Amino acid sequence: MTDVVVVGAGPAGTAATLALLAAGHEVILVDRSRFPRDKACGDGLTPSALGELERLGVDPAVFGGHRVDGLRLVHRGRSQEMPWPGRADEQVTGLVIPRLRFDAGLVEEARRRGARVLEGVAARPVWRSRRLAVEVAGEQYAPRFVVVADGASSPFGRAAGLARDRRSPLGMAIRAYHRSGRSSDRFLECRLGLTDEAGRTVPGYGWVFPLGDGTVNLGVISLTTAGRWRGVKTPPLLRRFVADVAVEWDLDPDPQERPRGGILPAALGIEPKVGPNWVVVGDAGGAVNPFTGEGIAAALLSGRLAAAAIDEAVRTDDPSRLGAFPAELESRLGDHYRVGRGFVSALRGPWVDAAAALVVRSAALSRWLFELTLGPPVRGGLGRVVYRALVGVARRRYGVTRTGIPPTAPS
Ligand SMILES: Cc1cc2nc3c(=O)[nH]c(=O)nc-3n(C[C@H](O)[C@H](O)[C@H](O)COP(=O)(O)OP(=O)(O)OC[C@H]3O[C@@H](n4cnc5c(N)ncnc54)[C@H](O)[C@@H]3O)c2cc1C
């Protein structure tokens, strides 16, 4: 019996695979695509994502990519440039790397370290009593554990009974690659004040992420698709955005290829996260950061934490140890994501644009917002006090997720 089958070879699935291999387990990694495969993404890796790769023993520099030193926040002609948070003596960096190359590099690393990789074949869930097994190309695999890492659309997860809490935020984003005279810029740029054709402020932002190879990745995101933003059409938003930034970024107005978009299930809003012999990681579990739409760091983190719980369950021969996974995820991301959920739900009405103008005029407010979106404050002081108060409000409003309760599988 194979120890683990991992369904989906994006960052979440490969992180789980690499961590399981490091702990000495046999892993089959399945993906319906053949690598290199593209994935709609801004291609931006924050320092947290790079930290996760380091923990997995992966040096992303070997995949190439362009180093970025922080964030430039822009709103109507004003801007604030902010280096990544960290100690003055640390060299904290981010990276912009096309997913085509990044994901293929991770899969290759998994293969090199001993994973059996099945590419170009979709997996299907099969129930054997309450245990999950996997069918691939007509063959059934009944491993001890299954890691569900099949991304935002999650066909495998949904067929296995996973469902999104409709009240949790679901973002929508689209990106394009354009040639640019500023491709070597050292900052990720996020531009607030995105508006639709009717002039309404979209609850999101536009981005320009330099790739250092003569091109930039640019795109737009609506952090919510609730209420009036239910049917938000991102292609026209993208066209307006490209026109807005074309001169400043010295853009070739024609994209390198057809723009691609996708959904972003955020705030851990997909349940359950764990079953009798399976765990759900990455976008399939709604791991996207609701503040920003960033999902690679949480995909890597959740993959690594899931592997640790599986390792513990194997070593103790006690499958209930899988319950440690959602509990750990909750303790690391739960409060921050609940505050993010509140933040997204507050992004409506004309005051949003006025607030953005205020933030971008103040270096201190910009930095506070920047750090808040990345994670819980690491330093003490007023920022932490405000954050704790927001956590209190968000806990009362959304409740604390129930975790670690293995559900009953569908019969
Ligand atoms: C436009 C856009 C821009 C974004 N920008 C950023 C950004 O700049 N930075 C950031 O951190 N995040 C960004 N995100 C979010 C980020 O892309 C995701 O959070 C991240 O890819 C999640 O990784 P994952 O491994 O969970 O899923 P994925 O990367 O989607 O991987 C899932 C894999 O599962 C496979 N699969 C699906 N079904 C099956 C099946 N039945 N059998 C086998 N395999 C299957 C798929 O082929 C795929 O390879 C963006 C998202 C979008 C849509």
mmCIF file of C-alpha atoms and ligand atoms in Angstrom, residues 7-12 30-33 35 37 39-44 99 121-123 149-151 155-156 173-174 207 209 262 264 282-283 288 293-296 299, ligand 1:
data_model
loop_
_atom_site.group_PDB
_atom_site.id
_atom_site.type_symbol
_atom_site.label_atom_id
_atom_site.label_comp_id
_atom_site.label_asym_id
_atom_site.label_seq_id
_atom_site.Cartn_x
_atom_site.Cartn_y
_atom_site.Cartn_z
ATOM 1 C CA VAL A 7 -3.884 15.016 -5.889
ATOM 2 C CA GLY A 8 -2.683 18.218 -7.587
ATOM 3 C CA ALA A 9 0.913 19.302 -8.155
ATOM 4 C CA GLY A 10 0.655 23.075 -7.585
ATOM 5 C CA PRO A 11 2.566 24.656 -4.674
ATOM 6 C CA ALA A 12 0.307 23.039 -2.045
ATOM 7 C CA VAL A 30 -0.909 13.135 -9.570
ATOM 8 C CA ASP A 31 -1.804 16.092 -11.783
ATOM 9 C CA ARG A 32 -4.269 16.343 -14.624
ATOM 10 C CA SER A 33 -1.847 18.637 -16.504
ATOM 11 C CA PHE A 35 4.375 20.147 -16.698
ATOM 12 C CA ARG A 37 1.805 23.993 -17.238
ATOM 13 C CA LYS A 39 -1.532 28.850 -13.973
ATOM 14 C CA ALA A 40 -3.247 32.243 -13.875
ATOM 15 C CA CYS A 41 -1.298 34.101 -11.203
ATOM 16 C CA GLY A 42 0.466 37.372 -10.430
ATOM 17 C CA ASP A 43 3.640 35.289 -10.024
ATOM 18 C CA GLY A 44 4.500 37.225 -6.849
ATOM 19 C CA ARG A 99 4.245 29.957 -12.564
ATOM 20 C CA VAL A 121 -4.120 12.262 -15.817
ATOM 21 C CA ALA A 122 -7.054 13.498 -13.744
ATOM 22 C CA ALA A 123 -7.761 11.810 -10.416
ATOM 23 C CA ALA A 149 -4.482 19.793 -3.411
ATOM 24 C CA ASP A 150 -6.446 20.297 -6.611
ATOM 25 C CA GLY A 151 -6.673 24.094 -6.541
ATOM 26 C CA PRO A 155 -13.029 19.115 -9.079
ATOM 27 C CA PHE A 156 -11.670 16.224 -7.001
ATOM 28 C CA ALA A 173 -8.649 38.036 -10.680
ATOM 29 C CA ILE A 174 -7.140 38.178 -14.132
ATOM 30 C CA TRP A 207 -0.994 45.201 -9.775
ATOM 31 C CA PHE A 209 4.814 42.895 -10.961
ATOM 32 C CA GLY A 262 -9.392 32.581 -11.973
ATOM 33 C CA LEU A 264 -9.624 32.869 -5.234
ATOM 34 C CA GLY A 282 -4.006 25.157 -0.576
ATOM 35 C CA ASP A 283 -6.771 26.765 -2.639
ATOM 36 C CA VAL A 288 -6.000 32.336 0.081
ATOM 37 C CA GLY A 293 -5.542 37.331 -2.812
ATOM 38 C CA GLU A 294 -2.064 35.958 -2.203
ATOM 39 C CA GLY A 295 -2.199 32.179 -1.968
ATOM 40 C CA ILE A 296 1.206 30.663 -2.661
ATOM 41 C CA ALA A 299 -0.490 26.772 -0.107
HETATM 42 C C1 LIG B 1 -5.112 35.913 -11.488
HETATM 43 C C2 LIG B 1 -4.519 35.400 -10.203
HETATM 44 C C3 LIG B 1 -3.400 36.037 -9.655
HETATM 45 C C4 LIG B 1 -2.811 35.541 -8.489
HETATM 46 N N1 LIG B 1 -1.667 36.133 -8.036
HETATM 47 C C5 LIG B 1 -1.015 35.618 -6.978
HETATM 48 C C6 LIG B 1 0.252 36.137 -6.572
HETATM 49 O O1 LIG B 1 0.834 37.027 -7.211
HETATM 50 N N2 LIG B 1 0.842 35.603 -5.474
HETATM 51 C C7 LIG B 1 0.275 34.597 -4.764
HETATM 52 O O2 LIG B 1 0.841 34.172 -3.747
HETATM 53 N N3 LIG B 1 -0.928 34.057 -5.151
HETATM 54 C C8 LIG B 1 -1.565 34.518 -6.245
HETATM 55 N N4 LIG B 1 -2.738 33.944 -6.672
HETATM 56 C C9 LIG B 1 -3.241 32.768 -5.946
HETATM 57 C C10 LIG B 1 -2.408 31.527 -6.287
HETATM 58 O O3 LIG B 1 -2.348 31.381 -7.687
HETATM 59 C C11 LIG B 1 -3.017 30.270 -5.654
HETATM 60 O O4 LIG B 1 -3.329 30.539 -4.318
HETATM 61 C C12 LIG B 1 -2.058 29.074 -5.717
HETATM 62 O O5 LIG B 1 -1.815 28.687 -7.032
HETATM 63 C C13 LIG B 1 -2.661 27.881 -4.942
HETATM 64 O O6 LIG B 1 -1.868 26.748 -5.102
HETATM 65 P P1 LIG B 1 -2.531 25.289 -5.059
HETATM 66 O O7 LIG B 1 -1.385 24.341 -5.125
HETATM 67 O O8 LIG B 1 -3.492 25.188 -3.955
HETATM 68 O O9 LIG B 1 -3.416 25.196 -6.394
HETATM 69 P P2 LIG B 1 -2.970 25.254 -7.929
HETATM 70 O O10 LIG B 1 -1.733 26.012 -8.084
HETATM 71 O O11 LIG B 1 -4.173 25.704 -8.669
HETATM 72 O O12 LIG B 1 -2.680 23.736 -8.299
HETATM 73 C C14 LIG B 1 -3.705 22.774 -8.346
HETATM 74 C C15 LIG B 1 -3.301 21.659 -9.281
HETATM 75 O O13 LIG B 1 -4.280 20.617 -9.203
HETATM 76 C C16 LIG B 1 -4.430 20.044 -10.497
HETATM 77 N N5 LIG B 1 -5.704 19.342 -10.550
HETATM 78 C C17 LIG B 1 -6.963 19.864 -10.538
HETATM 79 N N6 LIG B 1 -7.880 18.881 -10.589
HETATM 80 C C18 LIG B 1 -7.201 17.718 -10.625
HETATM 81 C C19 LIG B 1 -7.607 16.347 -10.672
HETATM 82 N N7 LIG B 1 -8.878 15.987 -10.670
HETATM 83 N N8 LIG B 1 -6.644 15.409 -10.706
HETATM 84 C C20 LIG B 1 -5.322 15.761 -10.697
HETATM 85 N N9 LIG B 1 -4.895 17.037 -10.656
HETATM 86 C C21 LIG B 1 -5.818 17.996 -10.605
HETATM 87 C C22 LIG B 1 -4.312 21.248 -11.424
HETATM 88 O O14 LIG B 1 -3.944 20.825 -12.748
HETATM 89 C C23 LIG B 1 -3.237 22.072 -10.743
HETATM 90 O O15 LIG B 1 -1.944 21.788 -11.249
HETATM 91 C C24 LIG B 1 -3.361 34.420 -7.830
HETATM 92 C C25 LIG B 1 -4.500 33.803 -8.369
HETATM 93 C C26 LIG B 1 -5.080 34.278 -9.536
HETATM 94 C C27 LIG B 1 -6.297 33.589 -10.095
#
